Each structure stands twice: as structure tokens, then as C-alpha cells.
């Protein structure tokens, strides 16, 4: 019941309410300049999967696993504050028990290898429901690679969010949602460049300056 309460308090509920959200089998992308909060947003999407008691895979190319774990600890703590959870550490350990972190070196990287590893997890009995890929460098990615990821998500009915500094125009079509974080005079705005077939969807969302949670 506590997980359900935290799920309902997740900042992703606000995002879904205002944008329609990302559906199973679809790809979403978060873009921005470095340092504006892409990883925080991805972890919020990842935590949302975990709070539903579903299996999540977090793929990282430029962070050590300990840094990824710290991000999840921080985001969980911020969400838990809203419900004043008494056994927060115990609950957090239960929630993240369904998280798998995969580290890939940028020196020996391809999205096809990621897909092969995800398929291997399925063969090993891990029923993945959500995937986040943090820090894709599209200069090192082919369109066939992106198509392979899109085909994987669709066939396995997995919601997959990725992040990058930007995306080439010829690859935009594979993403059902493209969210851009933009520094304004007083906040980091969350702008839906593309969402469920619509472009430039007004969200009125931003990242909270202290917690980095998605907020109004």
C-alpha cells in the first residue's frame, strides 16, 4: 500500500497528466545541455517503474554504478518526503531490488549490444518492464541501432526512456516523446518538443530547484 501511495505521489503522475505519458512499447528521449538535469528526469521515470513493483534496467555509458545508485537514493528520498514514510530505508531497499544496472564503455559500445544484453536478461527470467539509457552519444550511433532499440521496445512492450545532448533529425521519428530541458531566467523548464504525435505541447512543467523533481 505504501508503494502505491508513493507511486501516486510520483512526479511522473504530473507529467503523465499533462502530456499523456509514454506508453508501453514506445521510446522517449530527454535532451538538454549538460548539467541541466537529464539524469534526474530519467531516474524519476525509472523510479516510477520500480514503484509499480516492475523490473527496471538502467543502462549507463558515463557513470559508475555507485553514482547511479546515489541518484535513485536521492530521488526516492525526495518522493518519500511527501508521504513521511517511517521505514524509508527498508522500503527503498525493497523498491530498488527490481533494478538492474548495466554499464557499457563508450570505447566499446553499440546499441545492438545493449539490446542483446536485454534479451539475455529475458532469457534468464528477468521480465523487464522499463528501461532507461543515460547519455547516448548519437554521433556514435547508427539509425539501424536506434531501429533495433525501437523494435525491442515494441516487441517486448517495454517503455524506454533515453537521454542525450541532442538527436539527429533522421532519428527523431523513432521516438514517440522528445522532452527538452531548457534553462530560463528563473528555472529549468520541461518542454515537450514531441508528444504522442503532437509537437511543442505546452506542459507548464519545470524541475524543482532543490529536489530536481518534475513540478509545476
PDB file of C-alpha atoms in Angstrom:
ATOM      1  CA  UNK A   1       0.000   0.000   0.000  1.00  0.00           C
ATOM      2  CA  UNK A   2       2.878   2.382   0.773  1.00  0.00           C
ATOM      3  CA  UNK A   3       4.397   1.744  -2.660  1.00  0.00           C
ATOM      4  CA  UNK A   4       1.064   2.591  -4.238  1.00  0.00           C
ATOM      5  CA  UNK A   5       0.900   5.805  -2.233  1.00  0.00           C
ATOM      6  CA  UNK A   6       4.391   6.775  -3.367  1.00  0.00           C
ATOM      7  CA  UNK A   7       3.516   5.871  -6.955  1.00  0.00           C
ATOM      8  CA  UNK A   8       0.558   8.232  -6.777  1.00  0.00           C
ATOM      9  CA  UNK A   9       2.877  10.941  -5.406  1.00  0.00           C
ATOM     10  CA  UNK A  10       5.489  10.347  -8.103  1.00  0.00           C
ATOM     11  CA  UNK A  11       6.292  13.456 -10.177  1.00  0.00           C
ATOM     12  CA  UNK A  12       5.677  11.258 -13.221  1.00  0.00           C
ATOM     13  CA  UNK A  13       1.933  11.324 -12.393  1.00  0.00           C
ATOM     14  CA  UNK A  14       2.029  15.069 -13.013  1.00  0.00           C
ATOM     15  CA  UNK A  15       3.967  14.553 -16.242  1.00  0.00           C
ATOM     16  CA  UNK A  16       1.525  11.875 -17.441  1.00  0.00           C
ATOM     17  CA  UNK A  17      -1.496  14.002 -16.555  1.00  0.00           C
ATOM     18  CA  UNK A  18      -0.267  16.968 -18.584  1.00  0.00           C
ATOM     19  CA  UNK A  19       1.282  15.134 -21.553  1.00  0.00           C
ATOM     20  CA  UNK A  20      -0.392  11.739 -21.851  1.00  0.00           C
ATOM     21  CA  UNK A  21       2.839   9.990 -20.885  1.00  0.00           C
ATOM     22  CA  UNK A  22       4.842   7.292 -22.609  1.00  0.00           C
ATOM     23  CA  UNK A  23       3.080   4.013 -23.357  1.00  0.00           C
ATOM     24  CA  UNK A  24       4.462   0.505 -23.235  1.00  0.00           C
ATOM     25  CA  UNK A  25       6.400  -0.261 -26.400  1.00  0.00           C
ATOM     26  CA  UNK A  26       7.366   3.342 -27.066  1.00  0.00           C
ATOM     27  CA  UNK A  27      10.651   5.277 -26.948  1.00  0.00           C
ATOM     28  CA  UNK A  28      11.073   8.599 -25.181  1.00  0.00           C
ATOM     29  CA  UNK A  29      14.066  10.926 -25.215  1.00  0.00           C
ATOM     30  CA  UNK A  30      15.200  13.653 -22.819  1.00  0.00           C
ATOM     31  CA  UNK A  31      17.570  16.230 -24.305  1.00  0.00           C
ATOM     32  CA  UNK A  32      19.363  19.261 -22.898  1.00  0.00           C
ATOM     33  CA  UNK A  33      22.718  20.899 -22.480  1.00  0.00           C
ATOM     34  CA  UNK A  34      24.980  19.227 -19.942  1.00  0.00           C
ATOM     35  CA  UNK A  35      24.192  19.777 -16.280  1.00  0.00           C
ATOM     36  CA  UNK A  36      20.513  20.718 -16.523  1.00  0.00           C
ATOM     37  CA  UNK A  37      19.032  17.522 -15.072  1.00  0.00           C
ATOM     38  CA  UNK A  38      18.674  14.828 -17.729  1.00  0.00           C
ATOM     39  CA  UNK A  39      19.805  12.057 -15.377  1.00  0.00           C
ATOM     40  CA  UNK A  40      17.425  13.237 -12.658  1.00  0.00           C
ATOM     41  CA  UNK A  41      14.472  13.080 -15.062  1.00  0.00           C
ATOM     42  CA  UNK A  42      15.471   9.620 -16.299  1.00  0.00           C
ATOM     43  CA  UNK A  43      15.773   8.344 -12.737  1.00  0.00           C
ATOM     44  CA  UNK A  44      12.299   9.704 -11.966  1.00  0.00           C
ATOM     45  CA  UNK A  45      10.923   7.678 -14.888  1.00  0.00           C
ATOM     46  CA  UNK A  46      12.909   4.681 -13.695  1.00  0.00           C
ATOM     47  CA  UNK A  47      11.709   5.028 -10.107  1.00  0.00           C
ATOM     48  CA  UNK A  48       8.138   5.189 -11.382  1.00  0.00           C
ATOM     49  CA  UNK A  49       8.566   1.719 -12.898  1.00  0.00           C
ATOM     50  CA  UNK A  50      10.052   0.387  -9.649  1.00  0.00           C
ATOM     51  CA  UNK A  51       7.213   1.801  -7.550  1.00  0.00           C
ATOM     52  CA  UNK A  52       4.866  -0.347  -9.627  1.00  0.00           C
ATOM     53  CA  UNK A  53       6.846  -3.423  -8.493  1.00  0.00           C
ATOM     54  CA  UNK A  54       8.132  -3.944 -12.035  1.00  0.00           C
ATOM     55  CA  UNK A  55      11.593  -4.799 -13.303  1.00  0.00           C
ATOM     56  CA  UNK A  56      13.737  -1.876 -14.473  1.00  0.00           C
ATOM     57  CA  UNK A  57      17.051  -1.830 -16.329  1.00  0.00           C
ATOM     58  CA  UNK A  58      19.184   1.309 -16.070  1.00  0.00           C
ATOM     59  CA  UNK A  59      21.814   1.488 -18.817  1.00  0.00           C
ATOM     60  CA  UNK A  60      24.663   3.930 -18.300  1.00  0.00           C
ATOM     61  CA  UNK A  61      27.608   4.860 -20.506  1.00  0.00           C
ATOM     62  CA  UNK A  62      29.385   7.528 -18.483  1.00  0.00           C
ATOM     63  CA  UNK A  63      28.633   6.909 -14.780  1.00  0.00           C
ATOM     64  CA  UNK A  64      29.879   4.361 -12.282  1.00  0.00           C
ATOM     65  CA  UNK A  65      27.198   2.174 -10.722  1.00  0.00           C
ATOM     66  CA  UNK A  66      27.701   3.878  -7.346  1.00  0.00           C
ATOM     67  CA  UNK A  67      26.722   7.221  -8.883  1.00  0.00           C
ATOM     68  CA  UNK A  68      23.590   5.715 -10.423  1.00  0.00           C
ATOM     69  CA  UNK A  69      22.646   4.207  -7.054  1.00  0.00           C
ATOM     70  CA  UNK A  70      23.089   7.615  -5.412  1.00  0.00           C
ATOM     71  CA  UNK A  71      20.696   9.173  -7.907  1.00  0.00           C
ATOM     72  CA  UNK A  72      17.997   6.605  -7.090  1.00  0.00           C
ATOM     73  CA  UNK A  73      18.568   7.016  -3.353  1.00  0.00           C
ATOM     74  CA  UNK A  74      18.147  10.778  -3.685  1.00  0.00           C
ATOM     75  CA  UNK A  75      15.039  10.672  -5.872  1.00  0.00           C
ATOM     76  CA  UNK A  76      13.407   8.066  -3.629  1.00  0.00           C
ATOM     77  CA  UNK A  77      14.120  10.204  -0.560  1.00  0.00           C
ATOM     78  CA  UNK A  78      12.528  13.257  -2.181  1.00  0.00           C
ATOM     79  CA  UNK A  79       9.380  11.344  -3.170  1.00  0.00           C
ATOM     80  CA  UNK A  80       9.189   9.646   0.244  1.00  0.00           C
ATOM     81  CA  UNK A  81       9.221  13.053   1.967  1.00  0.00           C
ATOM     82  CA  UNK A  82       5.762  13.680   0.551  1.00  0.00           C
ATOM     83  CA  UNK A  83       4.344  10.710   2.494  1.00  0.00           C
ATOM     84  CA  UNK A  84       6.538  10.903   5.613  1.00  0.00           C
ATOM     85  CA  UNK A  85       7.440   7.212   5.268  1.00  0.00           C
ATOM     86  CA  UNK A  86       8.589   5.782   8.581  1.00  0.00           C
ATOM     87  CA  UNK A  87      10.581   2.788   7.287  1.00  0.00           C
ATOM     88  CA  UNK A  88      12.042   4.619   4.292  1.00  0.00           C
ATOM     89  CA  UNK A  89      15.346   2.699   4.106  1.00  0.00           C
ATOM     90  CA  UNK A  90      13.653  -0.691   4.302  1.00  0.00           C
ATOM     91  CA  UNK A  91      11.080   0.306   1.696  1.00  0.00           C
ATOM     92  CA  UNK A  92      13.744   1.769  -0.594  1.00  0.00           C
ATOM     93  CA  UNK A  93      15.743  -1.474  -0.490  1.00  0.00           C
ATOM     94  CA  UNK A  94      12.603  -3.383  -1.425  1.00  0.00           C
ATOM     95  CA  UNK A  95      11.800  -0.996  -4.282  1.00  0.00           C
ATOM     96  CA  UNK A  96      15.276  -0.986  -5.861  1.00  0.00           C
ATOM     97  CA  UNK A  97      15.603  -4.772  -5.583  1.00  0.00           C
ATOM     98  CA  UNK A  98      13.966  -4.928  -9.014  1.00  0.00           C
ATOM     99  CA  UNK A  99      16.562  -2.613 -10.589  1.00  0.00           C
ATOM    100  CA  UNK A 100      19.405  -3.886 -12.766  1.00  0.00           C
ATOM    101  CA  UNK A 101      22.253  -1.504 -13.681  1.00  0.00           C
ATOM    102  CA  UNK A 102      24.197  -2.151 -16.886  1.00  0.00           C
ATOM    103  CA  UNK A 103      27.466  -0.299 -17.561  1.00  0.00           C
ATOM    104  CA  UNK A 104      28.767  -0.030 -21.115  1.00  0.00           C
ATOM    105  CA  UNK A 105      32.057   1.563 -22.108  1.00  0.00           C
ATOM    106  CA  UNK A 106      31.829   4.285 -24.750  1.00  0.00           C
ATOM    107  CA  UNK A 107      35.046   2.885 -26.226  1.00  0.00           C
ATOM    108  CA  UNK A 108      33.389  -0.434 -26.992  1.00  0.00           C
ATOM    109  CA  UNK A 109      29.744   0.464 -27.358  1.00  0.00           C
ATOM    110  CA  UNK A 110      26.812  -0.184 -29.653  1.00  0.00           C
ATOM    111  CA  UNK A 111      23.090  -0.086 -29.023  1.00  0.00           C
ATOM    112  CA  UNK A 112      22.844  -3.523 -30.593  1.00  0.00           C
ATOM    113  CA  UNK A 113      24.985  -4.881 -27.724  1.00  0.00           C
ATOM    114  CA  UNK A 114      22.577  -3.272 -25.277  1.00  0.00           C
ATOM    115  CA  UNK A 115      19.614  -4.946 -26.976  1.00  0.00           C
ATOM    116  CA  UNK A 116      21.421  -8.300 -26.926  1.00  0.00           C
ATOM    117  CA  UNK A 117      22.030  -7.920 -23.190  1.00  0.00           C
ATOM    118  CA  UNK A 118      18.381  -7.010 -22.580  1.00  0.00           C
ATOM    119  CA  UNK A 119      17.307 -10.107 -24.491  1.00  0.00           C
ATOM    120  CA  UNK A 120      19.737 -12.175 -22.422  1.00  0.00           C
ATOM    121  CA  UNK A 121      18.127 -10.865 -19.235  1.00  0.00           C
ATOM    122  CA  UNK A 122      14.747 -12.009 -20.539  1.00  0.00           C
ATOM    123  CA  UNK A 123      16.193 -15.443 -21.334  1.00  0.00           C
ATOM    124  CA  UNK A 124      17.478 -15.524 -17.755  1.00  0.00           C
ATOM    125  CA  UNK A 125      13.988 -14.971 -16.386  1.00  0.00           C
ATOM    126  CA  UNK A 126      14.004 -11.202 -15.769  1.00  0.00           C
ATOM    127  CA  UNK A 127      10.753  -9.752 -17.123  1.00  0.00           C
ATOM    128  CA  UNK A 128      11.874  -6.205 -17.920  1.00  0.00           C
ATOM    129  CA  UNK A 129       9.054  -3.621 -17.973  1.00  0.00           C
ATOM    130  CA  UNK A 130      11.050  -0.398 -18.167  1.00  0.00           C
ATOM    131  CA  UNK A 131      14.444   0.667 -19.488  1.00  0.00           C
ATOM    132  CA  UNK A 132      16.340   3.931 -19.158  1.00  0.00           C
ATOM    133  CA  UNK A 133      19.504   4.680 -21.150  1.00  0.00           C
ATOM    134  CA  UNK A 134      21.514   7.596 -19.829  1.00  0.00           C
ATOM    135  CA  UNK A 135      23.879   9.537 -22.051  1.00  0.00           C
ATOM    136  CA  UNK A 136      23.558   8.209 -25.609  1.00  0.00           C
ATOM    137  CA  UNK A 137      26.050   9.801 -27.979  1.00  0.00           C
ATOM    138  CA  UNK A 138      24.221   9.868 -31.305  1.00  0.00           C
ATOM    139  CA  UNK A 139      27.491  10.649 -33.091  1.00  0.00           C
ATOM    140  CA  UNK A 140      28.445   7.032 -32.326  1.00  0.00           C
ATOM    141  CA  UNK A 141      25.015   5.533 -33.034  1.00  0.00           C
ATOM    142  CA  UNK A 142      23.619   4.409 -36.383  1.00  0.00           C
ATOM    143  CA  UNK A 143      19.997   4.622 -37.453  1.00  0.00           C
ATOM    144  CA  UNK A 144      19.934   0.818 -37.572  1.00  0.00           C
ATOM    145  CA  UNK A 145      20.955   0.790 -33.893  1.00  0.00           C
ATOM    146  CA  UNK A 146      18.077   3.080 -32.942  1.00  0.00           C
ATOM    147  CA  UNK A 147      15.691   0.950 -35.002  1.00  0.00           C
ATOM    148  CA  UNK A 148      16.906  -2.144 -33.129  1.00  0.00           C
ATOM    149  CA  UNK A 149      16.068  -0.465 -29.823  1.00  0.00           C
ATOM    150  CA  UNK A 150      12.659   0.632 -31.132  1.00  0.00           C
ATOM    151  CA  UNK A 151      11.930  -2.900 -32.371  1.00  0.00           C
ATOM    152  CA  UNK A 152      12.949  -4.317 -28.985  1.00  0.00           C
ATOM    153  CA  UNK A 153      10.682  -1.926 -27.081  1.00  0.00           C
ATOM    154  CA  UNK A 154       7.741  -2.639 -29.359  1.00  0.00           C
ATOM    155  CA  UNK A 155       8.110  -6.422 -29.377  1.00  0.00           C
ATOM    156  CA  UNK A 156       8.644  -6.654 -25.610  1.00  0.00           C
ATOM    157  CA  UNK A 157       6.109  -3.909 -24.775  1.00  0.00           C
ATOM    158  CA  UNK A 158       8.759  -2.083 -22.760  1.00  0.00           C
ATOM    159  CA  UNK A 159       8.673   1.655 -22.024  1.00  0.00           C
ATOM    160  CA  UNK A 160      12.126   3.022 -22.784  1.00  0.00           C
ATOM    161  CA  UNK A 161      13.446   6.484 -21.942  1.00  0.00           C
ATOM    162  CA  UNK A 162      16.856   7.674 -23.087  1.00  0.00           C
ATOM    163  CA  UNK A 163      18.858  10.873 -22.732  1.00  0.00           C
ATOM    164  CA  UNK A 164      21.256  12.740 -24.987  1.00  0.00           C
ATOM    165  CA  UNK A 165      22.515  16.255 -25.617  1.00  0.00           C
ATOM    166  CA  UNK A 166      20.560  16.285 -28.895  1.00  0.00           C
ATOM    167  CA  UNK A 167      19.116  13.970 -31.552  1.00  0.00           C
ATOM    168  CA  UNK A 168      19.722  13.956 -35.330  1.00  0.00           C
ATOM    169  CA  UNK A 169      16.649  14.818 -37.413  1.00  0.00           C
ATOM    170  CA  UNK A 170      16.735  11.460 -39.223  1.00  0.00           C
ATOM    171  CA  UNK A 171      16.327   9.604 -35.913  1.00  0.00           C
ATOM    172  CA  UNK A 172      13.565  11.714 -34.340  1.00  0.00           C
ATOM    173  CA  UNK A 173      10.855   9.559 -35.884  1.00  0.00           C
ATOM    174  CA  UNK A 174      11.725   6.579 -33.714  1.00  0.00           C
ATOM    175  CA  UNK A 175      10.790   8.497 -30.556  1.00  0.00           C
ATOM    176  CA  UNK A 176       7.160   8.932 -29.504  1.00  0.00           C
ATOM    177  CA  UNK A 177       8.207  11.597 -26.997  1.00  0.00           C
ATOM    178  CA  UNK A 178      11.058  14.099 -27.032  1.00  0.00           C
ATOM    179  CA  UNK A 179      11.431  16.245 -23.916  1.00  0.00           C
ATOM    180  CA  UNK A 180      13.867  19.145 -23.808  1.00  0.00           C
ATOM    181  CA  UNK A 181      15.154  20.734 -20.605  1.00  0.00           C
ATOM    182  CA  UNK A 182      15.777  24.424 -21.143  1.00  0.00           C
ATOM    183  CA  UNK A 183      17.312  26.950 -18.769  1.00  0.00           C
ATOM    184  CA  UNK A 184      15.091  30.032 -18.475  1.00  0.00           C
ATOM    185  CA  UNK A 185      15.552  33.153 -16.394  1.00  0.00           C
ATOM    186  CA  UNK A 186      14.198  31.530 -13.228  1.00  0.00           C
ATOM    187  CA  UNK A 187      14.043  27.754 -13.715  1.00  0.00           C
ATOM    188  CA  UNK A 188      14.795  24.713 -15.850  1.00  0.00           C
ATOM    189  CA  UNK A 189      11.675  24.305 -17.981  1.00  0.00           C
ATOM    190  CA  UNK A 190      10.455  20.866 -19.123  1.00  0.00           C
ATOM    191  CA  UNK A 191       9.319  21.308 -22.726  1.00  0.00           C
ATOM    192  CA  UNK A 192       7.560  18.607 -24.737  1.00  0.00           C
ATOM    193  CA  UNK A 193       9.041  19.049 -28.200  1.00  0.00           C
ATOM    194  CA  UNK A 194       7.120  15.983 -29.356  1.00  0.00           C
ATOM    195  CA  UNK A 195       4.456  14.000 -27.515  1.00  0.00           C
ATOM    196  CA  UNK A 196       2.093  11.338 -28.864  1.00  0.00           C
ATOM    197  CA  UNK A 197       2.066  12.713 -32.386  1.00  0.00           C
ATOM    198  CA  UNK A 198       1.856  16.361 -31.328  1.00  0.00           C
ATOM    199  CA  UNK A 199       4.645  18.919 -31.407  1.00  0.00           C
ATOM    200  CA  UNK A 200       5.519  21.667 -28.941  1.00  0.00           C
ATOM    201  CA  UNK A 201       2.998  20.546 -26.323  1.00  0.00           C
ATOM    202  CA  UNK A 202       2.679  23.144 -23.550  1.00  0.00           C
ATOM    203  CA  UNK A 203       3.328  21.483 -20.186  1.00  0.00           C
ATOM    204  CA  UNK A 204       3.993  24.321 -17.745  1.00  0.00           C
ATOM    205  CA  UNK A 205       6.407  21.924 -16.019  1.00  0.00           C
ATOM    206  CA  UNK A 206       9.841  22.622 -14.570  1.00  0.00           C
ATOM    207  CA  UNK A 207      12.459  20.987 -12.379  1.00  0.00           C
ATOM    208  CA  UNK A 208      12.300  21.949  -8.725  1.00  0.00           C
ATOM    209  CA  UNK A 209      15.478  23.884  -7.977  1.00  0.00           C
ATOM    210  CA  UNK A 210      16.308  21.881  -4.814  1.00  0.00           C
ATOM    211  CA  UNK A 211      14.987  18.369  -5.410  1.00  0.00           C
ATOM    212  CA  UNK A 212      15.191  18.326  -9.251  1.00  0.00           C
ATOM    213  CA  UNK A 213      11.788  16.630  -9.260  1.00  0.00           C
ATOM    214  CA  UNK A 214       9.387  17.396 -12.103  1.00  0.00           C
ATOM    215  CA  UNK A 215       6.946  20.015 -10.789  1.00  0.00           C
ATOM    216  CA  UNK A 216       4.587  22.792 -11.826  1.00  0.00           C
TER     217      UNK A 216
END
